[in-house]
Every structure is written in C-alpha cells, then in structure tokens.
Short mmCIF file of C-alpha atoms in Angstrom, two decimals:
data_model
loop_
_atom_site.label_atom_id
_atom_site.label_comp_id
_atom_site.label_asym_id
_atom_site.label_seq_id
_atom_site.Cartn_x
_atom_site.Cartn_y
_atom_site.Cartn_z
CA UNK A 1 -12.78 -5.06 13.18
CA UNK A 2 -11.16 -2.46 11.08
CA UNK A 3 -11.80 -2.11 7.95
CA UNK A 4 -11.73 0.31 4.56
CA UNK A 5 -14.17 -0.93 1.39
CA UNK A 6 -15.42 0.26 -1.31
CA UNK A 7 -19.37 0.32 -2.90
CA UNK A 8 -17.81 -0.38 -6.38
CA UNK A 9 -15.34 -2.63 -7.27
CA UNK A 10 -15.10 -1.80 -11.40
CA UNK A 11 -16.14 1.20 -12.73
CA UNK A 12 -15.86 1.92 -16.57
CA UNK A 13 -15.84 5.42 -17.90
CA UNK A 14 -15.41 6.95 -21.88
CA UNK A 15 -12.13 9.25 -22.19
CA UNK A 16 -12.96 12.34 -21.20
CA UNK A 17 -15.72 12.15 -18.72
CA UNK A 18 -15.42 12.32 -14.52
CA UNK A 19 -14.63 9.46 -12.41
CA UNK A 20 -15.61 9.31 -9.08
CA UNK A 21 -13.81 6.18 -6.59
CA UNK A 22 -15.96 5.99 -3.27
CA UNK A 23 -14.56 4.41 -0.81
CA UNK A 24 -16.53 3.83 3.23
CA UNK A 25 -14.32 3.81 6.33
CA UNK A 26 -15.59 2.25 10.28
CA UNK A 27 -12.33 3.24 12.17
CA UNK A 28 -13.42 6.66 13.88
CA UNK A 29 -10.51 6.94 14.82
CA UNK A 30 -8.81 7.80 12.00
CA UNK A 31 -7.50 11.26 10.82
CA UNK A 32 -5.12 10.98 7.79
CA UNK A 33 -6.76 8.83 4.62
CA UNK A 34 -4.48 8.37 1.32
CA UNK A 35 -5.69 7.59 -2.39
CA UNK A 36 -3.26 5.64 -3.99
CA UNK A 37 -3.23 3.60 -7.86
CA UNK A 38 -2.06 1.04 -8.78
CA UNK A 39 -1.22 -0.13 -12.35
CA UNK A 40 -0.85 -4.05 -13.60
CA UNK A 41 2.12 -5.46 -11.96
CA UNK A 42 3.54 -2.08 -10.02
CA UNK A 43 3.56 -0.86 -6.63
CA UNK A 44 0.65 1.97 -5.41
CA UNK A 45 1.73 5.01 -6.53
CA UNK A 46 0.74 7.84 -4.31
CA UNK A 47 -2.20 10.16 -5.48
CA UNK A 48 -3.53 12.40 -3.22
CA UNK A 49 -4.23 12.30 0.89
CA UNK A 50 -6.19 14.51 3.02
CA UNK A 51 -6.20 14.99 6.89
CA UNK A 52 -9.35 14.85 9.03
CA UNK A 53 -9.22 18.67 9.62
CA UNK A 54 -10.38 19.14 5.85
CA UNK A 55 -13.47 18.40 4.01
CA UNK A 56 -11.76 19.16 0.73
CA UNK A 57 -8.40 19.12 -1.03
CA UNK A 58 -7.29 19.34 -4.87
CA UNK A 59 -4.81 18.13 -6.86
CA UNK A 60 -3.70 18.48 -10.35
CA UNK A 61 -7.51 16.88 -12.08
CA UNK A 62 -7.98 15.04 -8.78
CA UNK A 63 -10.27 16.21 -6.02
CA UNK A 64 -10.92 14.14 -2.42
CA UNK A 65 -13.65 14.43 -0.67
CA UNK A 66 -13.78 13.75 3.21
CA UNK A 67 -16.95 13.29 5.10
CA UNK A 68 -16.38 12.91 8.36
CA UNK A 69 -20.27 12.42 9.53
CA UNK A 70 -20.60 9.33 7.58
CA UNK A 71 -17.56 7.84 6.89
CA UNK A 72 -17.07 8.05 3.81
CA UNK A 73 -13.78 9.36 1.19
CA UNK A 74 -14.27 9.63 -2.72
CA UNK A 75 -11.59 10.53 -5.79
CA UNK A 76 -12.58 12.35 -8.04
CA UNK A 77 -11.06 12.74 -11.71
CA UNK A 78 -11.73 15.44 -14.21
CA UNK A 79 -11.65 14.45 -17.48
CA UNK A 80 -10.17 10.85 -17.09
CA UNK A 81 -7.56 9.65 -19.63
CA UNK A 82 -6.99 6.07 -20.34
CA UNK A 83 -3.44 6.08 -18.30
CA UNK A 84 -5.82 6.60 -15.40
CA UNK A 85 -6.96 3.09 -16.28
CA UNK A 86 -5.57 1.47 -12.80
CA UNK A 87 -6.94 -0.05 -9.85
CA UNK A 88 -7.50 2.60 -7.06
CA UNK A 89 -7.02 1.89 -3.44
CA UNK A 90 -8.11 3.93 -0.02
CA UNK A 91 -5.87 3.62 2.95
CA UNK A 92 -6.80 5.29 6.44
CA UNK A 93 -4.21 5.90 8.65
CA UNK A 94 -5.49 5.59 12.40
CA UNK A 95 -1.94 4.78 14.26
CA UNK A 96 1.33 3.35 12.89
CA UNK A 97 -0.33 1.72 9.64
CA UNK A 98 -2.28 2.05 6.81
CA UNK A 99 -5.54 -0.06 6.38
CA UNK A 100 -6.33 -0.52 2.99
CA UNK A 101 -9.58 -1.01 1.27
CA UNK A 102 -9.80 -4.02 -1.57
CA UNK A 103 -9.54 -1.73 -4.54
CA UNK A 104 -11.82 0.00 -7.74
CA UNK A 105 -10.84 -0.96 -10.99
CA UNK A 106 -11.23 1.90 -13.73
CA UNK A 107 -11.79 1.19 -16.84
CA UNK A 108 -10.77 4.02 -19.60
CA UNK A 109 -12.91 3.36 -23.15
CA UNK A 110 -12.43 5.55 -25.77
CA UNK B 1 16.18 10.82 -6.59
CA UNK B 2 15.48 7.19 -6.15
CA UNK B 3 12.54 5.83 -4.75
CA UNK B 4 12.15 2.89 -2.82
CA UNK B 5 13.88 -0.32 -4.28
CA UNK B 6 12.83 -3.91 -4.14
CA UNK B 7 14.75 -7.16 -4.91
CA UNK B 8 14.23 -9.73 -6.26
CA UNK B 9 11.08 -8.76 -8.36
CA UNK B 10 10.50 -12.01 -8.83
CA UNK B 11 10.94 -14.87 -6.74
CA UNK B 12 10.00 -18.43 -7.33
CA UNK B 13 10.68 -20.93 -4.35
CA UNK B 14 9.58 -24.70 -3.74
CA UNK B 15 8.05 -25.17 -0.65
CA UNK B 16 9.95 -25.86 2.66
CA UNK B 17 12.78 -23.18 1.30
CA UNK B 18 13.53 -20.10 1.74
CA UNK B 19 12.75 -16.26 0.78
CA UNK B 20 14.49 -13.53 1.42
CA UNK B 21 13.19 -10.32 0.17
CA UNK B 22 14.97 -7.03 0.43
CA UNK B 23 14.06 -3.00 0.92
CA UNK B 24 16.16 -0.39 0.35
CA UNK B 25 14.09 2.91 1.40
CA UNK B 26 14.03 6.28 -0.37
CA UNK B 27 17.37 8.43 0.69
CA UNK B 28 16.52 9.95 3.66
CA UNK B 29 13.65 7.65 4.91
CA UNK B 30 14.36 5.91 7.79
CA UNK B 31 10.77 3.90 8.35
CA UNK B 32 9.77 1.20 6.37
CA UNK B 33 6.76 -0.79 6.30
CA UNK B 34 5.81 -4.09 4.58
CA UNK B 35 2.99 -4.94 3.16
CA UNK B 36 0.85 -8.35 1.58
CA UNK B 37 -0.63 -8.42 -1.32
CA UNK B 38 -3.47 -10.92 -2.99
CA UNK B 39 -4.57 -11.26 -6.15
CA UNK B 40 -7.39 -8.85 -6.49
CA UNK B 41 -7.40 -7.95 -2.57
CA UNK B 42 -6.26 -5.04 -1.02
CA UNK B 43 -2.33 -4.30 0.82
CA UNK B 44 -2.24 -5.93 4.45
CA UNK B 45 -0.45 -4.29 6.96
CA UNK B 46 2.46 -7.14 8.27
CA UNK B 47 5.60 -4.67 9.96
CA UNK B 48 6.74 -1.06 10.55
CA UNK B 49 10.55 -0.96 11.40
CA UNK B 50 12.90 2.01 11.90
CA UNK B 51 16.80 1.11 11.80
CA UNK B 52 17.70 -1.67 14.15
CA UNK B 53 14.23 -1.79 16.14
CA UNK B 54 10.49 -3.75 15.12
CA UNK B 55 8.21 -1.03 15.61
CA UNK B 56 4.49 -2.80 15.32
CA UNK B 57 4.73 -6.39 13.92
CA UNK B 58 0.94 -6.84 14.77
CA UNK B 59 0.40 -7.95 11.17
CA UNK B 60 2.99 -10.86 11.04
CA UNK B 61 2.90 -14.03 11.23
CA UNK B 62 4.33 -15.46 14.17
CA UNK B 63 5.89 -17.89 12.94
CA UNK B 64 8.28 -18.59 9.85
CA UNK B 65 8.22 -14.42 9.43
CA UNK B 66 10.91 -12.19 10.36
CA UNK B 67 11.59 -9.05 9.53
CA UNK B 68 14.75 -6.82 10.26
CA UNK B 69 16.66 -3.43 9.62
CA UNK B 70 19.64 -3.35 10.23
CA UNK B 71 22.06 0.06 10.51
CA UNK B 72 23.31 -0.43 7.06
CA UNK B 73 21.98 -2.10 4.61
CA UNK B 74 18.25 -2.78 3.27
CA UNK B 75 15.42 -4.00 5.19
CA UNK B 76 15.21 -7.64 4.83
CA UNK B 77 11.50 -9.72 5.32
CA UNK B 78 12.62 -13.88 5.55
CA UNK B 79 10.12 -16.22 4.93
CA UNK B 80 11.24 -19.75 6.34
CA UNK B 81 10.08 -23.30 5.21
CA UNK B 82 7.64 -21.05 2.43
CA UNK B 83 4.64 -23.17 1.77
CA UNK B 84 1.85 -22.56 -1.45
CA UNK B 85 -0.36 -20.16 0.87
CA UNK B 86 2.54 -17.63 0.85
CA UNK B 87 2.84 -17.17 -2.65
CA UNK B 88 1.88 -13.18 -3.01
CA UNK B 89 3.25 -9.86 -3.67
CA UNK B 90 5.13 -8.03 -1.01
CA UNK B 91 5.47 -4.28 -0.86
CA UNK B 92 7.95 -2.37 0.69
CA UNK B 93 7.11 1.22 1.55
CA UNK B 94 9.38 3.82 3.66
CA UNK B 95 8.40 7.52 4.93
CA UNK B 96 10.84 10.39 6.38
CA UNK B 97 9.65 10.88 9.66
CA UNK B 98 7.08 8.49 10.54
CA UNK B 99 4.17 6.65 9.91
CA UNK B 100 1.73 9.30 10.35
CA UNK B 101 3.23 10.70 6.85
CA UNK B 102 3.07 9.99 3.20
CA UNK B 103 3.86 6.20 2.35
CA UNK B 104 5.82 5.45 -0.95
CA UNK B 105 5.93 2.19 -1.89
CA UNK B 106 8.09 0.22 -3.95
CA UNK B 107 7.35 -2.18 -7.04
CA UNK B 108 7.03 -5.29 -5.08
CA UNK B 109 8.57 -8.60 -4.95
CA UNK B 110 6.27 -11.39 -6.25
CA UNK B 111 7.12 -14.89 -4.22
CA UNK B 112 5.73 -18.12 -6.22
CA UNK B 113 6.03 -21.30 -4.30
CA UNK B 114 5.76 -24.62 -6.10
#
C-alpha cells in the first residue's frame, strides 16, 4: 500500500549544529511532498514543500531535498535551535490527500 | 488573519455518546480536510469536503463517522456511540483552492472516551 516512513525516528543534536530529517516515499505517483512540525500538544505547522519538478528548494535555515530516483525527501536545518525541538513529519501529496509518514523526533541539547 | 480554528480542544466522552467536533477554516479557504491522530503515529487521512459536498471520504469509517460542511457555518466531524478505540486527536486542516495546495492545520481536538 501507500506509505511515507522515515529511517530515524529520534534524532538528538547540540544547539548549533545541522539537522538532517530523512524521510523514504513508495507512491511514484506522487509530485508535491510537504515538511511539516509539530510541537507537544499543537497542530503541524507548515515548514517547507517542494514539487516533483525540483530537486532543491530553500527556506529561511531550512533546505529540502527531493530525489526522485530513489524515493527519498530530507530537511535540512542550519544551525538548529532548541525551539526546533519538535517532532517532524513528511506528507506526499499524490491526489486529494496527504499521506503522512510516522514522524522524527528532534532533540535540541545545549 | 486567523488560521484554522478547532473546538472543543478537549473533549472527554463515555462510551456509547456522542462527539461532535467542529472546523472553522482559514478566511478564504473553502476545502477542509480531517485528519487522525495516534499517540506517537503519524496524521491519517479520514475526509476532504468543500462547502455542502464529501469530496473523498476513503479514509472514514463507515460507520458511526460523518462528516459535513455545510454553506455557513464550520465543518462538523460526529462520532456516534464513541467507544475507547476512538479516543485520539483530530486535525482539521483547510486550503484555498484545493487539495493539491498547501495544508494548514489547526490545533486539534483531543476526544477521551471513558
């Protein structure tokens, strides 16, 4: 079936370093993927999306990265802070829905 | 400008009532979409609506689920006879044109049944 996962489900960085969310998608299919996070007891807050006509697309200290011969999407964030601390979801887009992965938790130490 | 409202935030129900959950979209969206959420699990797809018409209700349940939006008013999601199993978060998002466009969800309304 369909389906968007991810390789790791925590990942803890120090304050100041790069984080990068990976995320694997098996609906070909799809064309539009979304990074959204979500912080303890809110709704995903939109982060960044790309379309399947792009390999590459930056945001203010995000970057996602599409790879359309394997599948595969990944966040990137320069010089993580610990209000990026936040679980981190995928979501592909292939029709009238969005499939989402189960979610990265970042961890922010000082 | 005020993004997309849920109410109640909180809902606690015994089982065999109940829930009503309600969506009010960003001004100017006229698509919503719900959404399930587990503990620890990712958002599940249940219904895309647009004002008076069920687009894609794939992801529902058929029964007990029902989902409407109506030409004024919020988007409502009822949950009848609610038993433990549907205790979960459920997310509201709405989009301008469609649902091949940014999302923007809402905070959620967390259902607890006894």
């Amino acid at each position: 079936g369909e389906s968007v996962g991810l390789h790791l489900p925590t990942l803890s960085v120090q304050e100041g370093d790069n984080s990068i969310i990976n995320c694997a998608y098996s609906n070909s299919a799809s064309d539009y993927f979304i990074w959204y996070k979500q912080e303890s007891g809110k709704g995903p807050q939109f982060i960044i999306d790309i379309r399947s006509n792009m390999d590459k697309r930056q945001g203010q200290r995000v970057t996602v990265l599409l790879n359309k011969t394997v599948k595969h999407l990944s966040l990137q964030i320069a010089a993580t802070q610990p209000g990026d601390s936040a679980v981190y979801f995928c979501a592909e887009n292939p029709t009238d829905k969005l499939i989402f992965g189960t979610g990265t938790r970042l961890q922010v130490f000082p | 400008n005020a993004g997309v409202m849920q109410n109640p935030r909180h809902l606690v129900r015994r089982r065999g009532q109940e829930a009503r959950l309600r969506c009010s979209p960003m001004k100017g969206h006229s698509h919503v979409y719900w959404y399930r959420q587990l503990p620890e699990e990712g958002l599940k797809f249940m219904v895309y609506l647009q004002k008076e018409n069920i687009i894609d209700e794939s992801g529902m349940p058929k029964e007990r689920f029902s989902a409407e939006f109506p030409k004024e008013g919020p988007s409502i999601l009822r949950i009848q006879q609610v038993v433990r199993g549907d205790s979960a978060a459920y997310f509201c998002a709405s989009s301008r044109t469609g649902p091949r466009e940014t999302q923007y969800f809402g905070p959620g309304t967390r259902l607890l049944v006894l």
